[in-house]
Tab-separated table of C-alpha atoms in Angstrom:
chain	number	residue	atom	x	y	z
A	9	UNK	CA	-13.424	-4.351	-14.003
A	10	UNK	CA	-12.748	-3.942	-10.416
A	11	UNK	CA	-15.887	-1.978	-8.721
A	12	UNK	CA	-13.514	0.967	-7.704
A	13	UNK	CA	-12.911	1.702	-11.663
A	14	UNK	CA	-16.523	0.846	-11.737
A	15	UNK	CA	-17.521	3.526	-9.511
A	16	UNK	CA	-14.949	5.947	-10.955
A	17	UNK	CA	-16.504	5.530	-15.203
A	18	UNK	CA	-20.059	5.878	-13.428
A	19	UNK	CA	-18.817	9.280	-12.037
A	20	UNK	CA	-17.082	10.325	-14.920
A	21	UNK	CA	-20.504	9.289	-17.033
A	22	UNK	CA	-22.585	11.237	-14.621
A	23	UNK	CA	-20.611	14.037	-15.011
A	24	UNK	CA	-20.773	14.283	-18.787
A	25	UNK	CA	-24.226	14.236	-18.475
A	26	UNK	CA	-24.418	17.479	-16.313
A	27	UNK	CA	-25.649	15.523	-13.189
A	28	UNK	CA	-24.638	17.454	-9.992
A	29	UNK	CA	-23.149	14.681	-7.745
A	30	UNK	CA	-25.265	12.478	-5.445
A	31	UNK	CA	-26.422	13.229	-2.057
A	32	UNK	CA	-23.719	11.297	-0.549
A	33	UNK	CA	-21.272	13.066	2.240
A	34	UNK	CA	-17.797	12.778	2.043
A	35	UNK	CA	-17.421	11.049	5.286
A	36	UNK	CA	-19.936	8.634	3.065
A	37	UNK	CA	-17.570	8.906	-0.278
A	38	UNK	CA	-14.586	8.321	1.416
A	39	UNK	CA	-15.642	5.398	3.641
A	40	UNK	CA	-16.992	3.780	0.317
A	41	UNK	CA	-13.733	4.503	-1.150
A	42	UNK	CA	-11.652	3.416	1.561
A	43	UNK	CA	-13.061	0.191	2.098
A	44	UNK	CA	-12.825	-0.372	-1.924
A	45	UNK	CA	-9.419	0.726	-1.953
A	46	UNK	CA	-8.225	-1.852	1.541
A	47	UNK	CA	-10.061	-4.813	-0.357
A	48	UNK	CA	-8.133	-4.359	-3.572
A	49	UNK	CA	-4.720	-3.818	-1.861
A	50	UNK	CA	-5.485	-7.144	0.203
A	51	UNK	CA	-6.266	-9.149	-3.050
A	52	UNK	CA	-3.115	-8.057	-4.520
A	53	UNK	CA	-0.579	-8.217	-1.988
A	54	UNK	CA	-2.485	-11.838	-1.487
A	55	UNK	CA	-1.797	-12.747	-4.954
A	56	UNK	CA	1.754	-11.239	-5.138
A	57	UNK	CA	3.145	-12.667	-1.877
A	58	UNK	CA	1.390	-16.177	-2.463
A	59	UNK	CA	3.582	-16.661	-5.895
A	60	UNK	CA	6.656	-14.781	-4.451
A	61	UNK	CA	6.527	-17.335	-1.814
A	62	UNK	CA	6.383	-20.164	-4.410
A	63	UNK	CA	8.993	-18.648	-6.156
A	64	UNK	CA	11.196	-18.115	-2.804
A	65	UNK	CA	10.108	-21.526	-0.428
A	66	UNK	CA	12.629	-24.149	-2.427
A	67	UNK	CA	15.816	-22.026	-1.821
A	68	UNK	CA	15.520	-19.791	0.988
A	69	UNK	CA	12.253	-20.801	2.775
A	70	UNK	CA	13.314	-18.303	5.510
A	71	UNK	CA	12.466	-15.205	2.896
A	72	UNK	CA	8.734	-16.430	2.601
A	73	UNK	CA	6.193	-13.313	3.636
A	74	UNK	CA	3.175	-14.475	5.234
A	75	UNK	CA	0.309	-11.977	5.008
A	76	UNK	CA	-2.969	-11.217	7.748
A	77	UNK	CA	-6.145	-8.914	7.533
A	78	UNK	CA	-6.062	-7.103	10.504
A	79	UNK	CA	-10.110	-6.277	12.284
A	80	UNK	CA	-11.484	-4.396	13.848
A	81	UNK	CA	-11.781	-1.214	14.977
A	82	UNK	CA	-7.926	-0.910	12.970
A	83	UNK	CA	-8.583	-2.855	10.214
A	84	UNK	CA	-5.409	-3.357	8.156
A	85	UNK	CA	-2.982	-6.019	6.303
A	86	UNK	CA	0.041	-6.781	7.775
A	87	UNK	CA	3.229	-9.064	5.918
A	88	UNK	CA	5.663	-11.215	8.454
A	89	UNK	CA	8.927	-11.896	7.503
A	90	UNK	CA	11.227	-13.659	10.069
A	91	UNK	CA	11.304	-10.872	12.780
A	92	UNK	CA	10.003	-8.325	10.902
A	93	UNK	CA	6.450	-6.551	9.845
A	94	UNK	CA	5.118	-3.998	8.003
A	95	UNK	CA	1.545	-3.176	8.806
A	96	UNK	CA	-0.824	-0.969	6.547
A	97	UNK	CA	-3.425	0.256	8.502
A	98	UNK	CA	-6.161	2.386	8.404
A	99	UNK	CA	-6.035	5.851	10.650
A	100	UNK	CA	-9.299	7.741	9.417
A	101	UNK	CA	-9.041	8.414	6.104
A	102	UNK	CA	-5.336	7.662	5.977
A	103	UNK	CA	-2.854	3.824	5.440
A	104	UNK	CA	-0.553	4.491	7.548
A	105	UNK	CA	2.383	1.931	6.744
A	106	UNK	CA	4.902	1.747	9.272
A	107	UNK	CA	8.050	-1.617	10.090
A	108	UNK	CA	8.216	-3.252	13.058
A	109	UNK	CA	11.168	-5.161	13.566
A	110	UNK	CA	11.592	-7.829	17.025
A	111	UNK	CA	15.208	-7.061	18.734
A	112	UNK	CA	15.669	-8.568	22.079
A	113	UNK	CA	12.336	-9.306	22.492
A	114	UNK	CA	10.863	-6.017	22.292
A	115	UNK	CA	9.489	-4.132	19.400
A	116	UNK	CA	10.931	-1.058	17.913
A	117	UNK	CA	8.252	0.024	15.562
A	118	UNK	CA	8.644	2.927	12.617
A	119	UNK	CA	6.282	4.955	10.821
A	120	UNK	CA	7.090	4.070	7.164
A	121	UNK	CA	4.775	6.693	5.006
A	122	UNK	CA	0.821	7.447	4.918
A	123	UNK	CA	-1.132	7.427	1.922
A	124	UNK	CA	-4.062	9.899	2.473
A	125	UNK	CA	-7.799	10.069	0.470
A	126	UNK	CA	-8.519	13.168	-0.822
A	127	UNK	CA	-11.918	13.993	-2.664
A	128	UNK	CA	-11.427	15.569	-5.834
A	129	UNK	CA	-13.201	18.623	-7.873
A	130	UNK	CA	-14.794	15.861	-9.965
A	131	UNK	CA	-16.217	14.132	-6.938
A	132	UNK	CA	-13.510	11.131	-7.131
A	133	UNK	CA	-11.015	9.835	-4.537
A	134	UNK	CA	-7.339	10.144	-5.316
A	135	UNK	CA	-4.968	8.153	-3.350
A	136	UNK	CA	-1.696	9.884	-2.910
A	137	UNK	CA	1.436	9.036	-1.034
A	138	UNK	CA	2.815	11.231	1.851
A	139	UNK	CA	6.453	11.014	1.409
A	140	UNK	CA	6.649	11.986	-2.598
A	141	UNK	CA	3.250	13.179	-3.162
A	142	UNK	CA	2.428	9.984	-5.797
A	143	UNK	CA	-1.058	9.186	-7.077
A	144	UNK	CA	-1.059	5.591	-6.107
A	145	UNK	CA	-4.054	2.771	-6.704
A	146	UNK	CA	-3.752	-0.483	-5.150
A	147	UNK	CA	-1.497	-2.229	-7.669
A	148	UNK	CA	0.756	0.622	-7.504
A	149	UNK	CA	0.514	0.838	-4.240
A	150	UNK	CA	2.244	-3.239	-4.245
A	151	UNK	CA	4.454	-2.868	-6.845
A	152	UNK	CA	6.651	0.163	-6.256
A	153	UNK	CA	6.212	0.560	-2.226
A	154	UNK	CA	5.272	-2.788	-0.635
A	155	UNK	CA	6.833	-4.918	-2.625
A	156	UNK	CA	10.261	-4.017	-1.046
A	157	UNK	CA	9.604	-5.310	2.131
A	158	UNK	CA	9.378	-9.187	-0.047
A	159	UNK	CA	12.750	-8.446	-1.515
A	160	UNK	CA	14.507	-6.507	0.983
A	161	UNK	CA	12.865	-6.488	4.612
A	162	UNK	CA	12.681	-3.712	7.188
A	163	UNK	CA	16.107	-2.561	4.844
A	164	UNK	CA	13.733	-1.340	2.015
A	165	UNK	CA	12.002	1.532	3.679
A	166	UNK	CA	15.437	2.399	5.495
A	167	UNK	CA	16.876	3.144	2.043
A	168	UNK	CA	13.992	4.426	0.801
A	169	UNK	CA	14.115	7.545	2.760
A	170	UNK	CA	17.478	8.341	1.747
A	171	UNK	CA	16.542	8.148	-1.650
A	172	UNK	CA	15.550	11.325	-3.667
A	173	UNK	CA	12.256	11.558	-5.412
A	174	UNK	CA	12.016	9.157	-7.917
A	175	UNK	CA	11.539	9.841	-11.452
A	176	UNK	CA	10.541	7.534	-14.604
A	177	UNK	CA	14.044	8.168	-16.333
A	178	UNK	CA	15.724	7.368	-13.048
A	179	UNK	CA	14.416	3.747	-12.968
A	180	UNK	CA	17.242	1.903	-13.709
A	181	UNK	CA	19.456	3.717	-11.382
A	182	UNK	CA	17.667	3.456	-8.478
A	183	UNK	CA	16.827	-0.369	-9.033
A	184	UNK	CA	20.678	-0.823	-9.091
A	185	UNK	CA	20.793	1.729	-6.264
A	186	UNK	CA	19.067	-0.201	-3.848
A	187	UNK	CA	19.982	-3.892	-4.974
A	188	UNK	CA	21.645	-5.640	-1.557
């Protein structure tokens, strides 16, 4: 198990038990969390961008992603695709994911969505999106937000906002919705 879930079961155990929650501070909970929750996201838009790109490098090598940790004092990931980024980044207790696209030699950078930490009555961290209000984890966090910018670029997020909330029995619309 990852040490987020870890940390998460040893709440929920502590809990049943009728322990009152540690002396940490939220500044303290959330940090923890945070970090936890950047590490994860790295590891799987890694592992997800290194096989799209073997998928992707025979035919059209120019749709290959290449992926950075940002440092310090922002720290961050941040996918390259021809002339065009998105960067997740932290901002307090906030990703803030925004495109930046290279035209004329000058970049034209904008704000995607935030997903914001909040501290639940249970003493846990939720992670929820701030364009559709979406409990997200890492992997969720890849698969139904990031993941556009492999397939569609800059383009993704574009359409994105256009696009109503979605909802589980609209799946197959919207992925037909959005197709190129």
């Amino acid at each position: 198990m990852k040490h987020s879930e870890l940390l998460w079961i040893q709440n929920m155990a502590r809990l049943a038990c009728g322990k009152t929650a540690p002396g940490n501070q939220p500044t303290e909970i959330l940090t923890q969390s945070f970090n936890l929750f950047l590490e994860e996201l790295t590891s799987t838009l890694h592992a997800h961008v290194t096989y799209f790109n073997d998928l992707v490098i025979q035919e059209r090598p120019e749709l290959a992603v290449r992926i950075f940790k940002l440092g310090i004092p922002r720290s961050g990931i941040m996918l390259l695709r021809g002339k065009e980024k998105l960067v997740v980044q932290n901002d307090g207790f906030r990703l803030r994911v925004r495109i930046v696209q290279i035209q004329a030699y000058q970049e034209q950078s904008v704000d995607a969505f935030d997903v914001d930490a909040f501290i639940n009555p249970e003493g846990s961290v939720s992670w929820v999106t701030s364009h559709d209000k979406q409990r997200v984890n890492p992997l969720l966090l890849v698969q139904e937000y990031l993941g556009r910018f492999m397939t569609f670029g800059a383009q993704a997020f574009a359409r994105n906002r256009a696009q109503p909330v979605r909802h589980g029995s609209n799946l197959a619309q919207e992925s037909t919705a959005i197709a190129p």
